mmCIF file of C-alpha atoms in Angstrom:
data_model
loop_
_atom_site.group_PDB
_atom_site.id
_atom_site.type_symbol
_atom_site.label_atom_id
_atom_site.label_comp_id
_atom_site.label_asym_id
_atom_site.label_seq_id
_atom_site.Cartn_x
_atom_site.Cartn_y
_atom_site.Cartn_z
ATOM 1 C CA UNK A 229 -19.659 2.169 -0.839
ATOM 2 C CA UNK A 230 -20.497 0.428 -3.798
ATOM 3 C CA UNK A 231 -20.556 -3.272 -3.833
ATOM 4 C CA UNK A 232 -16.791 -4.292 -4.322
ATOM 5 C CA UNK A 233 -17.911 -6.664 -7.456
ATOM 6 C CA UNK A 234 -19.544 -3.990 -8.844
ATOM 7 C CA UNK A 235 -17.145 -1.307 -8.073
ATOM 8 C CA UNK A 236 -13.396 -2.928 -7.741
ATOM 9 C CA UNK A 237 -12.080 0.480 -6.813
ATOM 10 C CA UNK A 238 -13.247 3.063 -4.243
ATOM 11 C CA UNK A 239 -12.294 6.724 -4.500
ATOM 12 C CA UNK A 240 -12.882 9.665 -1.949
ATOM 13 C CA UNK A 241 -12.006 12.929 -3.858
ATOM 14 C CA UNK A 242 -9.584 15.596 -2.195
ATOM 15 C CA UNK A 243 -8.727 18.705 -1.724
ATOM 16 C CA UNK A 244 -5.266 18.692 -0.688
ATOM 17 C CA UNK A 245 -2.107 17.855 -2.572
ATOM 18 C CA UNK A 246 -1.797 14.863 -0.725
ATOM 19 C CA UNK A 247 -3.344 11.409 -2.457
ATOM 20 C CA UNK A 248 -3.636 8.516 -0.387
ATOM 21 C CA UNK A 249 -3.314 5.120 -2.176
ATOM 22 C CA UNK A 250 -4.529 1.825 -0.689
ATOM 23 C CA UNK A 251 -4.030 -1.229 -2.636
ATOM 24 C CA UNK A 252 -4.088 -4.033 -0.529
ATOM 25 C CA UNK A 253 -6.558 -3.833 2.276
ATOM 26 C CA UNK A 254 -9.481 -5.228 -0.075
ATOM 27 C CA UNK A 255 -10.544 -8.663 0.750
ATOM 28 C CA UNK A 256 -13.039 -9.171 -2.186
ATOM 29 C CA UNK A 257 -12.593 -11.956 -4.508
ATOM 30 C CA UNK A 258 -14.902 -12.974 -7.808
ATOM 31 C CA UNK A 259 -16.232 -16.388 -7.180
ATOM 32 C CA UNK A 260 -14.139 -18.378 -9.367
ATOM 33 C CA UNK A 261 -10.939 -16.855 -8.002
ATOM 34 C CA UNK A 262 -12.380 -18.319 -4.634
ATOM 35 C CA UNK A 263 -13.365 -21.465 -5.842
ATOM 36 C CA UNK A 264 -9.746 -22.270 -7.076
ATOM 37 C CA UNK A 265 -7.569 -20.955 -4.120
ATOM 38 C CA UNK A 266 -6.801 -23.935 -1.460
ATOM 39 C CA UNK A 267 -7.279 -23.502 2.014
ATOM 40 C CA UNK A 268 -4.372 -21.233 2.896
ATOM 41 C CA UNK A 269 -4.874 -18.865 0.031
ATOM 42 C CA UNK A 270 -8.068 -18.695 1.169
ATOM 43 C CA UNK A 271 -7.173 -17.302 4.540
ATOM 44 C CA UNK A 272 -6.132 -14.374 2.688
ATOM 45 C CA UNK A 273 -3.669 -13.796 5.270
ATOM 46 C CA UNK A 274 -1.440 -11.713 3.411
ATOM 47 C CA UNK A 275 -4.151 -8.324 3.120
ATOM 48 C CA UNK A 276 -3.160 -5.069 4.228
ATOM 49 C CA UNK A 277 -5.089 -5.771 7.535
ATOM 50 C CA UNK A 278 -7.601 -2.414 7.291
ATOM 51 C CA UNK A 279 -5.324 -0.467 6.546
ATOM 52 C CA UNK A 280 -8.179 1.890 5.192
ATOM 53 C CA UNK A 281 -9.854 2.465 8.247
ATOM 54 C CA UNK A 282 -6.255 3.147 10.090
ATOM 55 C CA UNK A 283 -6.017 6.242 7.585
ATOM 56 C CA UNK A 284 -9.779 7.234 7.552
ATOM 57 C CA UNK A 285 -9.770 11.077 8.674
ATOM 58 C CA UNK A 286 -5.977 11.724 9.238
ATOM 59 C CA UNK A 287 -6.035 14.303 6.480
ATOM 60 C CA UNK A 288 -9.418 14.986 5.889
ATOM 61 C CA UNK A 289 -8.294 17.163 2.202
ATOM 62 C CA UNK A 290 -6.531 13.847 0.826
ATOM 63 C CA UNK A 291 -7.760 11.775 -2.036
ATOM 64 C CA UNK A 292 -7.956 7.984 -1.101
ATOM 65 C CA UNK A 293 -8.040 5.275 -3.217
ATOM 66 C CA UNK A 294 -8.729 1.646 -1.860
ATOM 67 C CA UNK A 295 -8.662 -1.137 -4.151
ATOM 68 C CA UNK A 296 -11.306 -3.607 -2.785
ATOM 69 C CA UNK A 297 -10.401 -6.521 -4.280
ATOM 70 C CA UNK A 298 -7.659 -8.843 -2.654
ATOM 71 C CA UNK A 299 -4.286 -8.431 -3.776
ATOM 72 C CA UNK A 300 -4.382 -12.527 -5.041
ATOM 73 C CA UNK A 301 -6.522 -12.076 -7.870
ATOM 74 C CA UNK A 302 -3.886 -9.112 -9.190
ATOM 75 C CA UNK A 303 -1.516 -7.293 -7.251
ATOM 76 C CA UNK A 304 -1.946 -3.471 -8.325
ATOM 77 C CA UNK A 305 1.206 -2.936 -6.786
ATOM 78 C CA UNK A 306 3.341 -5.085 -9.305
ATOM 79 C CA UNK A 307 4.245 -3.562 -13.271
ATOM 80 C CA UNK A 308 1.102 -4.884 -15.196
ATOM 81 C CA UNK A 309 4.172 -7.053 -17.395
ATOM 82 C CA UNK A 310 4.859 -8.987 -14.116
ATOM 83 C CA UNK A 311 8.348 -7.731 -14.140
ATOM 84 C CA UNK A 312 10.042 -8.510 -10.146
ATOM 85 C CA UNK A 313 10.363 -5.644 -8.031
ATOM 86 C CA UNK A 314 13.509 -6.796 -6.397
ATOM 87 C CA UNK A 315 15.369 -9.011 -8.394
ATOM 88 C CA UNK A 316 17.494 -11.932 -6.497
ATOM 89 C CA UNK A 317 15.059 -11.595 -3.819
ATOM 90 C CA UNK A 318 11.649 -13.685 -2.472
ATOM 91 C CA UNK A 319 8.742 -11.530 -3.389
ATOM 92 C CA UNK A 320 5.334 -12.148 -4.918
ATOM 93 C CA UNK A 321 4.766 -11.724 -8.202
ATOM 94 C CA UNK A 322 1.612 -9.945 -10.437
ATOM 95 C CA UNK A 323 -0.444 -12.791 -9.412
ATOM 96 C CA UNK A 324 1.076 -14.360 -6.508
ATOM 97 C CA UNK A 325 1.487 -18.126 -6.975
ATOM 98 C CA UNK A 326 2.582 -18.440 -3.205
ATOM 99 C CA UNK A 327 1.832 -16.776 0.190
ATOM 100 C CA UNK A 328 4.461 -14.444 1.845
ATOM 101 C CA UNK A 329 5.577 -17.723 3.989
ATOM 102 C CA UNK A 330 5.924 -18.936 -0.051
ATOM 103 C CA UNK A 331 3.223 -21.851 0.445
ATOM 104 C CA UNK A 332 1.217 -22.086 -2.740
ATOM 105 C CA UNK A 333 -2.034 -20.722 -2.621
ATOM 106 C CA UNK A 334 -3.655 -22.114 -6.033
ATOM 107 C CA UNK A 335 -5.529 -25.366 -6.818
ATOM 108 C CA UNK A 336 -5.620 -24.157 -9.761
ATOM 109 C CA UNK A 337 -2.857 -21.295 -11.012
ATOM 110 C CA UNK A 338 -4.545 -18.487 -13.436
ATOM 111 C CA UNK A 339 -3.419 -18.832 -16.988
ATOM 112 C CA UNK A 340 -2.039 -16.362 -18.550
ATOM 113 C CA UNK A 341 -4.649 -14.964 -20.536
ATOM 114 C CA UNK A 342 -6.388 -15.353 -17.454
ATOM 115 C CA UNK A 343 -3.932 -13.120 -15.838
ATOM 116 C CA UNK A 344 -4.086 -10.160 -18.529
ATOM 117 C CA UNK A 345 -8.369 -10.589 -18.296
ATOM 118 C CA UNK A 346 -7.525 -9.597 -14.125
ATOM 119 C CA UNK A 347 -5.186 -6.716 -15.101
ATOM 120 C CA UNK A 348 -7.428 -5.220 -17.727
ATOM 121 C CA UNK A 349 -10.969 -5.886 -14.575
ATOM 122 C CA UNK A 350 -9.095 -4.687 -12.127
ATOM 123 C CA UNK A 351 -5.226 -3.330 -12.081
ATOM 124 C CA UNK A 352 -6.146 -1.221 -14.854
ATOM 125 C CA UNK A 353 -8.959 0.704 -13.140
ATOM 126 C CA UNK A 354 -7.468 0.953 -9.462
ATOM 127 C CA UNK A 355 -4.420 2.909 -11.581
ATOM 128 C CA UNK A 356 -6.787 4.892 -13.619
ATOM 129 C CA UNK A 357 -8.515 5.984 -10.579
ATOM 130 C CA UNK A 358 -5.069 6.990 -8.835
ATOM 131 C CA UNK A 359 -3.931 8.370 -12.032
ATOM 132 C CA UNK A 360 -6.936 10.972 -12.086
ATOM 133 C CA UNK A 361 -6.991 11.706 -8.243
ATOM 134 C CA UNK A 362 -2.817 13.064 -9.082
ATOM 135 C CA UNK A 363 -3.953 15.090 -12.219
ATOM 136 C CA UNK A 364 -6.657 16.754 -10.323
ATOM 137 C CA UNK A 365 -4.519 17.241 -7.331
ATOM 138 C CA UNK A 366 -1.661 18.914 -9.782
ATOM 139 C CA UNK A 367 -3.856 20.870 -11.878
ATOM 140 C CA UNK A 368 -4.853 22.580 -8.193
ATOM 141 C CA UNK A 369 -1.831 22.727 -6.754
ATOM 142 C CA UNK A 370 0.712 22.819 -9.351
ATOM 143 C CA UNK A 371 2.247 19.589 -7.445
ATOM 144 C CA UNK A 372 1.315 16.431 -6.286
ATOM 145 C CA UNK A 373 2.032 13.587 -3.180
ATOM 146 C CA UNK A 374 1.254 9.721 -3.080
ATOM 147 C CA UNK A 375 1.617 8.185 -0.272
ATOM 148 C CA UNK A 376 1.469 4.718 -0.826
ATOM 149 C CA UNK A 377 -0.090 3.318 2.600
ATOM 150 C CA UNK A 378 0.654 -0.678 3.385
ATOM 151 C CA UNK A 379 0.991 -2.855 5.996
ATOM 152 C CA UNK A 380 2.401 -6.237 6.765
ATOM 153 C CA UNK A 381 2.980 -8.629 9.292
ATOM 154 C CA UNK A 382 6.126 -7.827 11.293
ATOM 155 C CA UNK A 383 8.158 -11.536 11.255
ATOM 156 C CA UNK A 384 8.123 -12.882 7.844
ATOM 157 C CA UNK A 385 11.392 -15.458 7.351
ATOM 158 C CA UNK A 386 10.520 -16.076 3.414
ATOM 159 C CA UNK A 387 10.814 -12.427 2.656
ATOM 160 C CA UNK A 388 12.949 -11.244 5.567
ATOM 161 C CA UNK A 389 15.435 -11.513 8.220
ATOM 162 C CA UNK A 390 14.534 -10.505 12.171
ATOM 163 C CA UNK A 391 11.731 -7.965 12.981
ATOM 164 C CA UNK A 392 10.352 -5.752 10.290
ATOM 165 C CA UNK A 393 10.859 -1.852 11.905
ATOM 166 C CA UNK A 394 7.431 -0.291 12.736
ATOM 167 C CA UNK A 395 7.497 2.424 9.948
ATOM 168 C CA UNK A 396 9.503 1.669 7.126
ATOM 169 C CA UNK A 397 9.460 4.365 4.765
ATOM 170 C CA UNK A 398 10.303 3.773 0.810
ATOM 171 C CA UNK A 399 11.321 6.369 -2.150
ATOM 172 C CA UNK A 400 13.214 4.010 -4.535
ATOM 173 C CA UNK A 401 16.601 4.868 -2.914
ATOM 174 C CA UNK A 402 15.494 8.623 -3.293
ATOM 175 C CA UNK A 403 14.128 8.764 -6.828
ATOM 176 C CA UNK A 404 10.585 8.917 -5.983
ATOM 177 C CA UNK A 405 9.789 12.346 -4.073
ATOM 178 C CA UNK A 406 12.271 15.578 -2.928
ATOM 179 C CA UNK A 407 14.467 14.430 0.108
ATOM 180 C CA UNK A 408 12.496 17.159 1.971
ATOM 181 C CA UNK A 409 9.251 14.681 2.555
ATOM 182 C CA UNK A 410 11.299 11.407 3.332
ATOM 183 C CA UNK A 411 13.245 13.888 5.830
ATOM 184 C CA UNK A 412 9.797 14.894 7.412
ATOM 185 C CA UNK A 413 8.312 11.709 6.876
ATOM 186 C CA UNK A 414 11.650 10.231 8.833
ATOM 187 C CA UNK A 415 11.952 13.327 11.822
ATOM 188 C CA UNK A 416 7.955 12.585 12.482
ATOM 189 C CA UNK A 417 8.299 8.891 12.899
ATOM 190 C CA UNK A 418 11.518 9.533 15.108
ATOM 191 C CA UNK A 419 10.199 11.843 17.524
ATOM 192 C CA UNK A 420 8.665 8.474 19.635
ATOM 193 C CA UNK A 421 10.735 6.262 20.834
ATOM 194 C CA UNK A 422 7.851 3.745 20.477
ATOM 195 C CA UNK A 423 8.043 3.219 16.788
ATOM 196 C CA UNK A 424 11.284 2.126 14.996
ATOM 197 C CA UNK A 425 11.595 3.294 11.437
ATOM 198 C CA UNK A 426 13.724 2.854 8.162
ATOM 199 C CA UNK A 427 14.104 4.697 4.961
ATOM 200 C CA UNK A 428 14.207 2.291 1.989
ATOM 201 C CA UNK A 429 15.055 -0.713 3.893
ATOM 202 C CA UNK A 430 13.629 -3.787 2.574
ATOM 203 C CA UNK A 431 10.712 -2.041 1.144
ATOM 204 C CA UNK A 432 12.116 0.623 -0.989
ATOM 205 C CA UNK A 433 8.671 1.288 -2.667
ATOM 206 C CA UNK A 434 6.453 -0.856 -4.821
ATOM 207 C CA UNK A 435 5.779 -0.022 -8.782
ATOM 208 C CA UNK A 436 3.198 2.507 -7.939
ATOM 209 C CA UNK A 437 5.864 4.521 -5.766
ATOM 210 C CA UNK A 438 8.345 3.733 -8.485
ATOM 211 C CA UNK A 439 5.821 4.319 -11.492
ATOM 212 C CA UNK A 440 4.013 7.701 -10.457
ATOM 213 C CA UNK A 441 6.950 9.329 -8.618
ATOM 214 C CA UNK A 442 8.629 11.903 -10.754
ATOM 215 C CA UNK A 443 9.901 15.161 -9.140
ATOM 216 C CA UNK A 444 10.921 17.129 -11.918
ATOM 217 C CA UNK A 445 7.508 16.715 -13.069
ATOM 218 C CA UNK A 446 6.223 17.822 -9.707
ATOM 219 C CA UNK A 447 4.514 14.557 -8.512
ATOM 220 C CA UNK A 448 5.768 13.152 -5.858
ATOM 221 C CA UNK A 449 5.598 9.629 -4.090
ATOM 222 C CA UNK A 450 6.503 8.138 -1.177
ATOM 223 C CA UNK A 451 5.831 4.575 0.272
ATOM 224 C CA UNK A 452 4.823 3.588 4.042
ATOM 225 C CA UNK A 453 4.987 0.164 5.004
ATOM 226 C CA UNK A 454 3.894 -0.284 8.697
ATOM 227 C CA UNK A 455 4.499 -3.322 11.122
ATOM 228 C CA UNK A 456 0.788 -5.155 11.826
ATOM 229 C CA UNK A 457 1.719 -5.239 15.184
ATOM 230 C CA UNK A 458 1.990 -1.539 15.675
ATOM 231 C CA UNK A 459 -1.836 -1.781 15.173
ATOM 232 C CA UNK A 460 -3.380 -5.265 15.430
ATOM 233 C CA UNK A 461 -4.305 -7.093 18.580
ATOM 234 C CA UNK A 462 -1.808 -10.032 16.884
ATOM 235 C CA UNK A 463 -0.740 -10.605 13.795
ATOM 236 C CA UNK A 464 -2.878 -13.474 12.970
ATOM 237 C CA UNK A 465 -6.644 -14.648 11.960
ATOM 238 C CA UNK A 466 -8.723 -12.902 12.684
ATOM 239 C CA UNK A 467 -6.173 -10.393 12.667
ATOM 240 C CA UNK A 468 -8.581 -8.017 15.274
ATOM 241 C CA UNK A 469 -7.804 -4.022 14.716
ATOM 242 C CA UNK A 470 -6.459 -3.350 18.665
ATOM 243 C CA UNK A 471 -8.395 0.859 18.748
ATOM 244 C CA UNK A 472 -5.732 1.869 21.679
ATOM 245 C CA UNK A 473 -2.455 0.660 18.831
ATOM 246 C CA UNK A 474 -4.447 2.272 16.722
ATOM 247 C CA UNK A 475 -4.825 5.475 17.995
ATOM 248 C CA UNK A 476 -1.446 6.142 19.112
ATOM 249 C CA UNK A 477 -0.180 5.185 15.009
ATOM 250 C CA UNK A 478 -2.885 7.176 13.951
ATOM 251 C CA UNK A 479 -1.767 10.495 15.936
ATOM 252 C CA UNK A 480 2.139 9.929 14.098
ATOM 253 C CA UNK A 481 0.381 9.015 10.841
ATOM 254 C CA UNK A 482 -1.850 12.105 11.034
ATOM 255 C CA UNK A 483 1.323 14.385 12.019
ATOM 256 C CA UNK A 484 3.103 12.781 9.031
ATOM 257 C CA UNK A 485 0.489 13.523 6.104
ATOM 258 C CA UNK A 486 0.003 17.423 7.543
ATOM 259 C CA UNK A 487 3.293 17.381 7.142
ATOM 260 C CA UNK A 488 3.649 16.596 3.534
ATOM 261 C CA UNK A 489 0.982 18.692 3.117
ATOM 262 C CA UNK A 490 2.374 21.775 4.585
ATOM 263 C CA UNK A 491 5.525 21.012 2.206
ATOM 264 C CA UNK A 492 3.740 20.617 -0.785
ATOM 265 C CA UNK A 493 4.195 24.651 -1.980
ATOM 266 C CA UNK A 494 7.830 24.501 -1.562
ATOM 267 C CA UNK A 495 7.580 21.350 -4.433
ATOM 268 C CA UNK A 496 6.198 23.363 -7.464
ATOM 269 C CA UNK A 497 7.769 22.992 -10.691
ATOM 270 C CA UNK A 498 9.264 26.167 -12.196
ATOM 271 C CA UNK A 499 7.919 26.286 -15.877
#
């Protein structure tokens, strides 16, 4: 891999249907985004803990595309006008200006020109990449699946009550994919009694679920946001991957993608 200053976005081509989307499990940051964060935004405690290595292999066909640069100096997750994902709720915005605990993480607060200048470095370009990887994945297929891979910590008051279930699955309330992947996506996850799971609980998909996922055009997209401690050692610094977690998600995550995959014919779009 590329340097992440020189190269904000990685990309693995495919050959499957199936495009794998990673926005949030980069930890780079320019320097002056660095110099201006305080101390707790510089924990950077709200990444996608590697949430790029838990994928790495599960479908070996699928695209991925991993944004390497952390999600404070622009969240490619958010509508590029900064618009909130979910109104009347906590939430962080295009450029976060607190933590998920909603502590501020800024000395100094990006301007707003400042703001555009990170969406046209570095939103722009992570989109453009997962743009191409679902036109070449259509053009072969004739359809096309994101799935939208996060992570977050399980117990977060500011954005949510109680425990966080282990696999919560989001498709905008249904508008994002056919009902046939979230029922896979949903009967996988269920066959353990280990993991708990949710269909659009409170994660109902981001804006690149929301943005890219249009069935009648035959791309599909569905969101998976997993519980950190389904997979880390504990859900804080130095947030350590725990391999044994890991391996046992990894075998349901790895059922889960086949499964789109296998799917994916039954999705083209009749001309």
């Amino acid at each position: 891999m590329n340097p992440a200053h020189l190269n904000p976005v990685s990309v693995k081509e495919g050959s499957s249907p199936v495009v794998i989307a990673v926005p949030h499990a980069g930890t780079w940051l320019p320097d002056d985004v660095r110099a201006r964060l305080n101390a707790r935004g510089a924990a950077l405690a709200d990444t996608d803990w590697h949430v790029d290595r838990l994928y790495e292999g599960l479908l070996p066909g699928a695209a991925m595309v991993v944004a390497n640069f952390h999600r404070y100096v622009v969240d490619p997750n958010r509508p590029p006008d900064g618009a909130s994902l979910y109104p009347g709720q906590n939430t962080t915005g295009l450029v976060a200006t607190t933590d998920f605990d909603g502590e501020p993480i800024w000395t100094e607060p990006p301007s707003p020109d400042e703001v555009a200048a990170r969406v046209a470095a570095y939103h722009a370009p992570y989109h453009a990449a997962v743009s191409g990887a679902l036109e070449a994945a259509k053009a072969r297929y004739g359809v096309a699946i994101l799935y939208d891979a996060h992570s977050i910590r399980s117990r977060i008051p500011f954005l949510f009550d109680g425990t966080l279930p282990d696999l919560c699955i989001g498709t905008a309330d249904g508008a994002s994919c056919a009902e046939a992947l979230s029922e896979a996506a949903l009967k996988v996850g269920g066959k353990s009694a280990r993991y708990s799971h949710v269909l659009n609980g409170r994660f109902k998909g981001g804006w690149t679920t929301r943005h890219y996922g249009k069935p009648d055009t035959g791309v599909h997209a569905i969101q998976m946001e997993l519980a950190q401690s389904a997979y880390l050692q504990a859900e804080a610094a130095p947030f350590a991957y725990d391999d044994k977690k890991a391996a046992d998600l990894r075998s349901v995550l790895s059922e889960i993608l086949h499964r789109l995959e296998e799917l994916a014919p039954d999705l083209k779009v009749t001309p």
